Coordinates of C-alpha atoms and ligand atoms in Angstrom, one line a residue:
M1 CA 1.7 -10.6 15.3
F2 CA 2.4 -8.1 17.7
I3 CA 0.9 -4.8 15.3
V4 CA 0.9 -1.6 16.7
M5 CA -0.7 0.7 14.5
I6 CA 0.2 4.6 15.0
A7 CA -2.1 6.7 13.2
S8 CA -3.3 11.0 13.6
E9 CA -7.7 9.2 13.3
C10 CA -9.2 5.6 13.8
A11 CA -13.0 5.5 13.6
P12 CA -15.2 6.0 15.1
V13 CA -13.5 7.8 18.0
A14 CA -11.4 10.4 15.7
K15 CA -12.4 10.6 11.8
V16 CA -11.5 13.1 9.0
G17 CA -11.5 10.9 6.6
G18 CA -11.2 7.3 5.0
L19 CA -7.9 7.7 7.0
A20 CA -9.9 6.6 9.8
D21 CA -12.1 3.7 8.8
V22 CA -8.8 2.3 7.5
V23 CA -7.2 1.8 10.4
F24 CA -10.3 0.7 12.7
G25 CA -11.3 -2.0 9.8
L26 CA -7.7 -3.3 9.4
S27 CA -7.4 -3.9 12.9
R28 CA -10.3 -5.6 13.3
E29 CA -9.4 -7.8 10.2
L30 CA -5.3 -8.8 11.6
E31 CA -7.0 -8.9 15.1
I32 CA -10.0 -11.5 14.0
R33 CA -6.5 -13.3 12.5
G34 CA -5.3 -13.8 15.5
N35 CA -3.1 -11.1 15.9
A36 CA -2.5 -8.6 18.8
I37 CA -3.4 -5.1 18.0
E38 CA -2.8 -1.9 19.6
I39 CA -3.5 1.8 18.3
I40 CA -1.6 4.7 19.3
L41 CA -3.7 7.9 19.0
P42 CA -3.7 11.5 20.0
K43 CA -5.9 12.8 23.1
Y44 CA -7.8 15.5 21.1
D45 CA -10.0 17.1 22.7
N46 CA -12.6 17.2 20.3
M47 CA -12.8 13.4 20.2
R48 CA -15.4 11.1 20.0
Y49 CA -15.8 10.2 24.0
D50 CA -18.5 8.2 23.6
Q51 CA -17.2 6.4 21.5
I52 CA -14.9 5.0 24.0
W53 CA -14.9 2.2 26.9
G54 CA -13.2 2.4 29.8
L55 CA -11.4 4.9 29.7
Q56 CA -8.8 5.6 32.0
P57 CA -5.2 6.9 32.9
T58 CA -2.5 3.8 32.5
H59 CA 1.1 5.9 32.1
Y60 CA 1.3 8.7 34.2
D61 CA 4.9 10.8 33.6
L62 CA 5.7 9.8 30.2
S63 CA 8.4 12.2 29.7
V64 CA 9.6 12.7 25.9
P65 CA 12.3 14.9 25.2
W66 CA 11.0 17.4 23.2
F67 CA 13.6 20.3 22.0
D68 CA 16.0 21.2 24.8
G69 CA 13.7 19.5 27.2
A70 CA 11.1 17.4 27.6
I71 CA 7.2 17.6 28.0
N72 CA 5.3 15.2 30.3
C73 CA 2.5 13.4 28.9
T74 CA -0.2 11.1 30.4
V75 CA -1.3 8.4 28.3
W76 CA -4.7 6.9 28.8
F77 CA -6.1 3.3 27.5
G78 CA -9.8 2.9 26.5
M79 CA -11.8 0.2 24.3
V80 CA -12.9 1.8 20.8
H81 CA -15.3 -0.7 19.6
G82 CA -13.6 -3.6 20.8
R83 CA -10.0 -2.0 19.9
K84 CA -7.3 -1.4 22.2
C85 CA -6.6 2.2 21.9
F86 CA -4.0 4.4 23.8
F87 CA -4.3 8.0 23.7
I88 CA -0.8 10.7 24.4
E89 CA -2.1 13.3 26.6
P90 CA 0.9 15.9 26.3
H91 CA 0.7 18.7 29.8
S92 CA 2.4 21.8 28.3
A93 CA 1.4 25.5 26.9
D94 CA 1.6 24.3 23.4
N95 CA -1.8 22.3 24.0
Y96 CA -1.1 20.9 20.7
F97 CA -4.1 18.5 21.0
N98 CA -6.7 20.7 22.5
R99 CA -7.5 22.6 19.6
G100 CA -11.0 21.9 19.0
T101 CA -10.0 20.2 15.6
Y102 CA -8.0 17.3 14.0
Y103 CA -6.2 19.7 11.7
G104 CA -5.3 23.1 10.7
A105 CA -2.9 24.4 13.0
N106 CA 0.3 26.2 11.7
D107 CA 1.9 24.0 13.8
D108 CA 0.5 21.2 12.2
T109 CA 4.0 19.7 11.3
L110 CA 5.5 20.1 15.2
R111 CA 2.2 18.9 16.4
F112 CA 2.4 15.5 14.6
A113 CA 5.8 15.3 15.1
F114 CA 5.3 15.7 19.0
F115 CA 2.4 12.7 18.4
S116 CA 4.6 10.7 16.5
K117 CA 8.0 10.9 19.2
A118 CA 5.8 9.8 22.4
A119 CA 4.3 6.9 20.8
L120 CA 8.0 5.4 20.3
E121 CA 8.9 6.6 23.9
F122 CA 5.3 5.3 24.8
I123 CA 6.5 1.9 23.2
L124 CA 10.2 2.4 24.6
K125 CA 9.1 2.6 28.3
S126 CA 6.3 1.0 28.6
G127 CA 8.4 -2.5 27.1
K128 CA 6.0 -3.2 24.8
R129 CA 7.9 -5.1 21.9
P130 CA 5.8 -5.2 18.6
D131 CA 7.2 -7.2 15.5
I132 CA 5.5 -4.6 13.0
I133 CA 5.3 -0.9 13.8
H134 CA 2.1 0.7 10.8
C135 CA 2.2 4.2 10.3
H136 CA 0.2 6.2 7.7
D137 CA -0.1 9.3 6.5
W138 CA 2.7 12.3 6.9
E139 CA 2.0 13.1 10.5
T140 CA 3.4 9.7 11.6
A141 CA 5.7 9.8 8.6
I142 CA 8.9 10.9 11.0
I143 CA 8.4 7.6 12.6
P144 CA 10.8 5.6 10.5
T145 CA 13.6 7.8 10.4
L146 CA 13.4 8.1 14.9
L147 CA 13.4 4.4 14.9
F148 CA 16.2 3.2 12.5
E149 CA 17.8 6.0 13.6
V150 CA 17.5 6.7 17.4
Y151 CA 15.3 4.2 19.3
K152 CA 16.9 1.4 17.4
Y153 CA 20.0 2.4 19.4
H154 CA 18.0 2.2 22.5
G155 CA 16.3 -1.2 22.9
L156 CA 13.9 -1.1 19.8
D157 CA 16.0 -2.8 17.5
H158 CA 13.8 -5.9 16.0
Q159 CA 10.8 -3.8 15.1
R160 CA 9.7 -3.4 11.3
V161 CA 7.9 -0.9 10.1
C162 CA 5.2 -0.8 7.4
Y163 CA 4.3 2.8 6.3
T164 CA 1.0 3.5 4.1
I165 CA 0.5 6.4 2.2
H166 CA -3.3 7.3 2.0
N167 CA -3.4 10.8 0.5
I168 CA 0.3 11.8 -0.9
K169 CA 0.0 15.4 -1.6
H170 CA 0.4 16.2 1.8
Q171 CA 3.3 15.0 2.8
G172 CA 4.5 17.0 6.1
I173 CA 7.0 19.4 4.1
C174 CA 8.7 21.9 7.3
G175 CA 11.9 23.5 8.1
A176 CA 14.5 22.1 10.7
D177 CA 13.0 22.5 13.6
V178 CA 11.6 19.5 14.0
L179 CA 14.3 17.8 13.2
E180 CA 15.8 20.2 16.2
A181 CA 12.6 19.2 18.4
T182 CA 12.7 15.4 17.9
G183 CA 16.2 15.1 18.5
L184 CA 17.6 14.3 15.2
K185 CA 20.6 16.1 15.5
R186 CA 22.9 16.0 12.2
P187 CA 20.6 18.5 10.3
E188 CA 23.3 18.2 7.3
Y189 CA 22.3 14.2 7.3
Y190 CA 19.0 14.5 7.4
F191 CA 19.1 17.9 4.6
H192 CA 20.0 15.7 2.2
K193 CA 18.6 14.4 -0.8
D194 CA 18.5 11.0 -0.5
R195 CA 17.2 10.9 3.1
L196 CA 14.3 13.5 4.0
G197 CA 15.4 16.5 1.8
D198 CA 12.5 17.7 0.1
D199 CA 13.4 17.5 -3.7
F200 CA 12.4 21.3 -4.7
N201 CA 13.2 23.5 -1.8
P202 CA 16.5 23.1 -0.3
T203 CA 15.4 24.7 3.5
A204 CA 13.2 22.4 3.8
I205 CA 12.6 18.4 4.8
N206 CA 10.1 16.2 3.6
L207 CA 8.5 13.5 6.1
M208 CA 6.9 11.8 4.1
K209 CA 10.3 11.2 1.9
G210 CA 11.9 10.0 5.1
A211 CA 9.2 7.7 5.3
I212 CA 9.5 6.3 2.2
V213 CA 13.5 5.7 2.3
F214 CA 13.4 4.3 5.8
S215 CA 10.9 2.0 6.0
N216 CA 10.9 -1.0 5.9
F217 CA 8.0 -1.4 3.3
V218 CA 5.7 0.9 2.1
T219 CA 2.2 0.7 1.0
T220 CA -0.7 2.6 -0.8
V221 CA -4.3 1.9 -0.6
S222 CA -4.9 1.2 -4.1
P223 CA -3.3 -0.4 -7.2
Q224 CA -4.2 2.0 -9.5
Y225 CA -3.0 4.7 -7.1
A226 CA 0.2 2.7 -6.4
W227 CA 1.1 3.3 -10.6
E228 CA -0.6 6.8 -10.9
T229 CA 1.7 8.0 -8.0
R230 CA 5.1 5.8 -10.1
F231 CA 4.1 6.9 -13.7
T232 CA 2.2 10.1 -13.9
D233 CA 2.2 13.9 -12.3
Q234 CA 0.0 12.2 -9.0
A235 CA 2.5 12.0 -6.8
Y236 CA 3.3 15.8 -6.4
G237 CA 7.1 15.3 -6.0
L238 CA 7.9 11.7 -4.6
G239 CA 7.5 10.2 -7.8
H240 CA 11.4 9.5 -8.3
T241 CA 11.6 8.9 -4.6
L242 CA 9.0 5.7 -5.5
H243 CA 11.1 5.1 -8.3
V244 CA 14.5 4.5 -6.2
H245 CA 12.2 2.3 -3.5
Q246 CA 10.1 0.2 -6.3
Y247 CA 11.3 -3.1 -5.1
K248 CA 9.4 -2.0 -1.2
Y249 CA 6.3 -0.1 -2.7
T250 CA 2.7 -1.3 -3.7
G251 CA -0.8 -0.5 -3.5
V252 CA -3.5 -2.6 -1.6
L253 CA -6.7 -1.7 -1.8
N254 CA -8.5 -0.6 1.2
G255 CA -11.2 -2.7 2.3
V256 CA -14.5 -1.8 4.2
D257 CA -15.5 -2.8 7.3
Y258 CA -18.9 -4.9 6.9
D259 CA -19.9 -5.0 10.5
I260 CA -20.3 -1.5 10.5
W261 CA -21.4 -0.7 6.3
N262 CA -23.7 -3.7 6.5
P263 CA -27.0 -2.6 5.4
D264 CA -28.5 -6.1 6.4
I265 CA -27.3 -4.9 10.3
D266 CA -26.9 -1.1 10.2
P267 CA -28.5 -0.1 13.8
H268 CA -28.6 3.5 11.8
I269 CA -31.1 2.9 9.2
P270 CA -35.2 2.5 10.1
V271 CA -35.1 -0.8 8.1
N272 CA -32.5 -3.4 6.9
Y273 CA -31.8 -5.5 4.1
N274 CA -29.7 -7.0 1.8
Q275 CA -29.3 -8.3 -2.1
L276 CA -32.5 -10.9 -1.4
T277 CA -34.8 -8.0 0.4
I278 CA -33.8 -4.8 -2.0
E279 CA -37.4 -3.9 -2.3
K280 CA -37.1 -2.6 1.3
K281 CA -34.1 0.1 0.5
A282 CA -37.6 2.3 -0.3
A283 CA -38.4 2.5 3.0
N284 CA -34.8 4.1 4.2
K285 CA -35.6 6.2 0.8
S286 CA -38.7 7.4 2.2
A287 CA -36.8 8.0 6.0
L288 CA -34.2 9.6 4.6
R289 CA -36.7 12.1 3.0
D290 CA -38.6 12.9 5.7
R291 CA -35.3 13.3 7.9
L292 CA -34.1 16.0 4.8
W293 CA -37.9 17.5 4.7
L294 CA -37.4 16.4 0.6
R295 CA -40.8 16.1 -1.0
K296 CA -41.8 12.6 -1.8
D297 CA -42.2 12.0 -5.6
Y298 CA -41.4 9.4 -8.3
K299 CA -37.7 10.7 -8.8
P300 CA -34.4 8.8 -8.1
I301 CA -32.1 10.1 -5.1
I302 CA -28.0 11.5 -6.3
S303 CA -26.2 11.7 -3.3
Y304 CA -22.4 13.0 -2.3
V305 CA -21.1 12.0 1.1
G306 CA -17.5 13.5 1.8
R307 CA -14.5 15.9 2.6
L308 CA -15.2 19.4 0.3
D309 CA -12.2 19.7 -0.7
A310 CA -10.5 20.5 -3.8
Q311 CA -9.1 17.1 -4.4
K312 CA -13.0 15.8 -4.3
G313 CA -14.1 17.6 -7.4
V314 CA -15.6 20.7 -5.8
H315 CA -17.0 22.2 -9.3
L316 CA -18.0 19.0 -10.3
I317 CA -20.0 18.6 -6.9
R318 CA -21.6 21.9 -7.2
H319 CA -22.6 21.2 -10.5
A320 CA -23.9 18.1 -9.9
I321 CA -26.5 19.8 -8.1
F322 CA -28.2 21.8 -10.6
Y323 CA -27.8 19.1 -12.9
A324 CA -29.6 16.3 -11.3
L325 CA -32.4 19.0 -10.5
E326 CA -32.4 20.0 -13.9
Q327 CA -32.6 16.1 -14.7
G328 CA -35.8 15.6 -12.7
A329 CA -33.7 14.1 -9.5
Q330 CA -33.5 15.0 -6.6
F331 CA -30.0 15.8 -4.6
V332 CA -28.3 15.4 -0.8
L333 CA -25.1 16.3 0.0
L334 CA -23.3 15.7 3.6
G335 CA -19.8 17.4 3.2
S336 CA -17.7 19.6 5.9
S337 CA -15.1 21.3 4.7
P338 CA -12.2 23.1 7.5
D339 CA -11.4 25.7 3.6
A340 CA -13.2 28.7 4.7
S341 CA -13.4 30.0 0.8
I342 CA -15.2 26.1 0.1
N343 CA -17.3 26.7 3.0
A344 CA -18.3 30.0 2.4
D345 CA -19.1 28.8 -0.8
F346 CA -21.6 25.7 0.1
W347 CA -22.7 27.5 2.5
Q348 CA -24.4 30.6 0.1
L349 CA -25.4 27.4 -2.1
K350 CA -27.4 25.8 1.1
H351 CA -29.3 28.8 1.8
H352 CA -29.9 29.5 -2.2
L353 CA -32.0 26.0 -2.3
N354 CA -33.0 26.2 1.1
D355 CA -36.5 26.0 -0.1
N356 CA -36.6 23.4 -2.9
P357 CA -38.3 20.5 -2.0
D358 CA -35.7 18.6 -4.2
A359 CA -32.3 19.6 -2.7
H360 CA -30.8 19.4 0.3
L361 CA -27.3 20.2 1.9
E362 CA -26.1 18.6 5.0
L363 CA -22.6 21.1 5.9
S364 CA -21.6 19.2 8.7
F365 CA -19.9 16.1 10.2
D366 CA -23.1 13.8 11.1
E367 CA -21.6 9.5 11.1
E368 CA -24.6 8.4 11.4
L369 CA -27.1 10.5 9.3
S370 CA -24.2 9.3 6.7
H371 CA -25.9 5.2 6.9
L372 CA -28.8 7.0 6.1
I373 CA -27.7 8.7 3.1
Y374 CA -26.3 5.6 1.7
A375 CA -29.2 3.8 2.5
G376 CA -31.6 5.8 1.1
S377 CA -30.2 7.5 -2.2
D378 CA -30.2 5.2 -5.6
M379 CA -27.1 6.7 -6.5
M380 CA -23.6 8.5 -4.8
I381 CA -21.4 10.9 -7.4
V382 CA -17.8 10.6 -6.3
P383 CA -16.0 13.0 -9.2
S384 CA -12.6 13.5 -7.6
M385 CA -9.6 15.1 -8.9
F386 CA -7.6 12.6 -7.7
E387 CA -8.6 9.7 -4.9
P388 CA -6.1 7.5 -3.6
C389 CA -8.9 4.5 -3.1
G390 CA -12.3 6.1 -2.0
L391 CA -14.3 4.5 1.0
T392 CA -17.5 6.1 -0.2
Q393 CA -18.1 4.5 -3.5
M394 CA -17.9 1.2 -2.1
I395 CA -19.2 1.7 1.0
A396 CA -22.6 2.9 -1.9
L397 CA -22.3 -1.0 -3.4
K398 CA -23.3 -2.4 -0.3
Y399 CA -26.1 -0.5 0.4
G400 CA -27.6 -0.9 -3.5
T401 CA -26.4 2.6 -4.4
V402 CA -25.3 2.9 -8.0
P403 CA -21.6 5.1 -8.2
I404 CA -21.2 7.7 -10.6
V405 CA -17.3 8.3 -10.7
R406 CA -15.0 9.6 -12.2
G407 CA -12.2 7.1 -13.3
V408 CA -9.2 8.1 -11.0
G409 CA -7.3 6.4 -8.7
G410 CA -9.3 3.6 -5.9
L411 CA -12.1 4.5 -8.5
V412 CA -10.6 2.8 -11.4
D413 CA -10.0 -0.4 -9.4
T414 CA -13.8 -0.7 -8.2
V415 CA -16.5 0.8 -9.9
F416 CA -16.8 -0.7 -14.0
D417 CA -19.0 1.5 -15.9
R418 CA -22.2 -0.4 -17.3
D419 CA -21.9 0.5 -20.8
Y420 CA -18.3 0.9 -21.7
S421 CA -16.4 -2.1 -19.2
N422 CA -15.0 -4.5 -20.6
K423 CA -16.1 -6.5 -18.2
P424 CA -19.1 -9.0 -18.5
I425 CA -21.9 -7.0 -17.8
Y426 CA -23.4 -9.2 -14.5
D427 CA -19.8 -7.6 -13.4
R428 CA -20.4 -4.1 -14.1
N429 CA -21.5 -1.9 -11.0
G430 CA -21.7 1.7 -12.1
Y431 CA -21.0 4.8 -14.3
V432 CA -17.6 6.3 -15.2
F433 CA -16.4 9.0 -16.8
H434 CA -13.0 10.3 -17.2
Q435 CA -12.8 14.2 -18.2
T436 CA -13.4 16.7 -15.5
D437 CA -15.8 19.2 -17.3
H438 CA -19.4 19.2 -16.6
A439 CA -20.1 17.6 -19.9
A440 CA -18.4 14.3 -18.7
L441 CA -19.8 14.1 -15.8
E442 CA -23.1 15.1 -17.6
S443 CA -22.6 12.6 -19.9
A444 CA -22.8 9.8 -16.7
M445 CA -25.3 11.2 -14.9
R446 CA -27.5 11.8 -17.4
R447 CA -26.8 8.0 -18.1
A448 CA -27.4 6.6 -14.9
I449 CA -30.9 8.5 -14.6
G450 CA -31.8 7.8 -18.1
L451 CA -31.3 3.9 -16.9
W452 CA -33.5 5.0 -13.3
R453 CA -36.3 6.3 -15.5
D454 CA -36.4 3.9 -18.8
F455 CA -35.2 0.4 -17.6
P456 CA -36.1 -0.1 -14.3
G457 CA -35.5 -4.0 -14.3
E458 CA -31.7 -3.1 -15.8
F459 CA -31.3 -0.6 -12.8
Y460 CA -32.3 -3.2 -10.5
K461 CA -30.0 -5.7 -12.2
L462 CA -27.1 -3.1 -11.9
I463 CA -27.7 -2.7 -8.2
V464 CA -27.3 -6.7 -7.4
N465 CA -24.3 -6.3 -9.2
G466 CA -22.9 -3.7 -7.1
M467 CA -24.0 -5.6 -4.0
K468 CA -22.7 -8.9 -4.5
Y469 CA -19.0 -7.2 -4.9
D470 CA -16.8 -8.2 -1.7
Y471 CA -14.8 -5.6 -0.9
S472 CA -14.1 -6.4 2.6
W473 CA -10.9 -6.9 4.4
N474 CA -10.9 -10.1 3.7
H475 CA -8.0 -10.1 0.2
S476 CA -6.6 -6.8 1.6
G477 CA -6.1 -8.3 5.3
D478 CA -4.3 -11.2 3.5
K479 CA -1.8 -8.8 1.5
Y480 CA -0.7 -7.0 4.7
L481 CA -0.4 -10.0 6.7
E482 CA 2.2 -11.8 3.8
I483 CA 4.0 -8.1 3.9
Y484 CA 4.4 -7.9 8.1
E485 CA 5.6 -11.7 7.1
Y486 CA 8.3 -11.0 4.5
I487 CA 9.8 -7.6 6.3
R488 CA 9.3 -9.3 10.1
H489 CA 12.0 -12.0 7.8
K490 CA 14.2 -10.1 6.1
Ligands
ADP1 P1 -11.2 10.8 2.3 O1 -10.2 9.9 3.0 O2 -10.4 11.4 1.8 O3 -11.7 11.8 3.3 P2 -12.9 8.5 1.8 O4 -13.7 7.8 0.6 O5 -12.1 7.5 2.1 O6 -12.4 9.4 1.1 O7 -13.3 7.8 2.7 C1 -14.4 9.2 3.2 C2 -15.0 8.5 4.7 O8 -15.4 9.7 5.6 C3 -16.2 8.0 4.5 O9 -16.1 6.6 5.3 C4 -17.8 9.3 4.5 O10 -18.6 8.5 5.2 C5 -17.2 9.1 5.7 N1 -17.3 11.0 5.9 C6 -16.6 11.9 5.2 N2 -17.0 13.1 5.1 C7 -18.2 12.6 6.1 C8 -19.7 13.4 6.9 N3 -19.6 15.0 6.4 N4 -20.3 12.8 7.3 C9 -20.0 11.9 7.7 N5 -18.9 10.9 6.9 C10 -18.3 11.9 6.5

């Protein structure tokens, strides 16, 4: 099969969070199975250009109709760790992708609507005829609508679309200007509630809603999140649309790319180890302490790696730092936030803890350091308010770092409480709490730290149980291929 992925992120070249890992990891898995994959991305000025090989322009003068005129684009091609990637560079005064950041501009919906339209225009004009177009999240959510309402009539009539929701909170709610810009001419038609019309704001369209309506298949990133978005308030207003389209909606658990996230071969950690050589993990703990100026003492290291966003339970992350210190543990945080107030809050915290030899807060995005933290920590917290899938807990498991998570979304599908899960003891791999208050988090952390300190042999078994889990793309790759085959022949 020929599959084109269109997305706003791809690891490691343009990464903000899990979306990037999924676009890269799934593409790689599909390619290993003999499919042809191409990835289309915006050409951001702030990408990791050091992660692209042989970047060169391949298509000049791609003219993309936009409002009443057109924007001229150059399309670049380069290899990103073996994946074929095309990067779209528009030439206009809007400078859509020369903003120094990926997201957070006032015109984000226009920026990514432009990218989506340009990607389809590129497919059409370059003569590519993929079997499947796979698009992701709100940024590329206008693609199914554009494909089936416009491009189908210009030559893209055999393409099928799979759309994946990585986070339903961000839906691309915007005004009629996006319709006008992309050439979706009849606003009254698109504003209809059965199409893109937002269910709560009569003057807005909802791009994600349109993707659910128009795609041939819709997935989200874990079975539990698929359930939560259908049957709880987690759908942020799209529950009804998902109900109407339930026959083509399912949850497929994200995989982890074990070619990148594997302590046995990881080039970013000083000492490699696996299930049979767990004792070597200690050397990574020591290296992590050296790197972050933590004292060497008989204490567990508890860490957090992730975006600092309300979704991630920032109040619990903050509390976990103080509770860990109170319990005689050390704490390491690696996170960044585009939100000014959250950022300021954590910078203040960082200054407050500056001289503490048991805590280190690294407020930046640092892919290489994240590997050392996964390898060098004893436990990792993921206290999310909601979590579509969550990759950090799965990566932690692979690195023998025991996850302490809130029982929500994909965390429910991947972490099983050592004391309370109904799985056999040898299949339990971490700690789970449910409420969103301090007491709930504390009880799980207390149990984890207690086991580490008082029953090291049992803690060791828990590590082994976790490392045994296979959360690679192996199973999920199968599921996506089944979905592609299904919609191809429908
Ligand atoms: P989300 O997609 O909501 O951000 P996930 O858990 O699915 O969360 O994926 C997070 C990914 O981003 C992981 O690969 C994690 O290691 C990485 N990551 C998040 N924040 C940082 C950071 N500040 N530095 C390095 N890597 C980070």
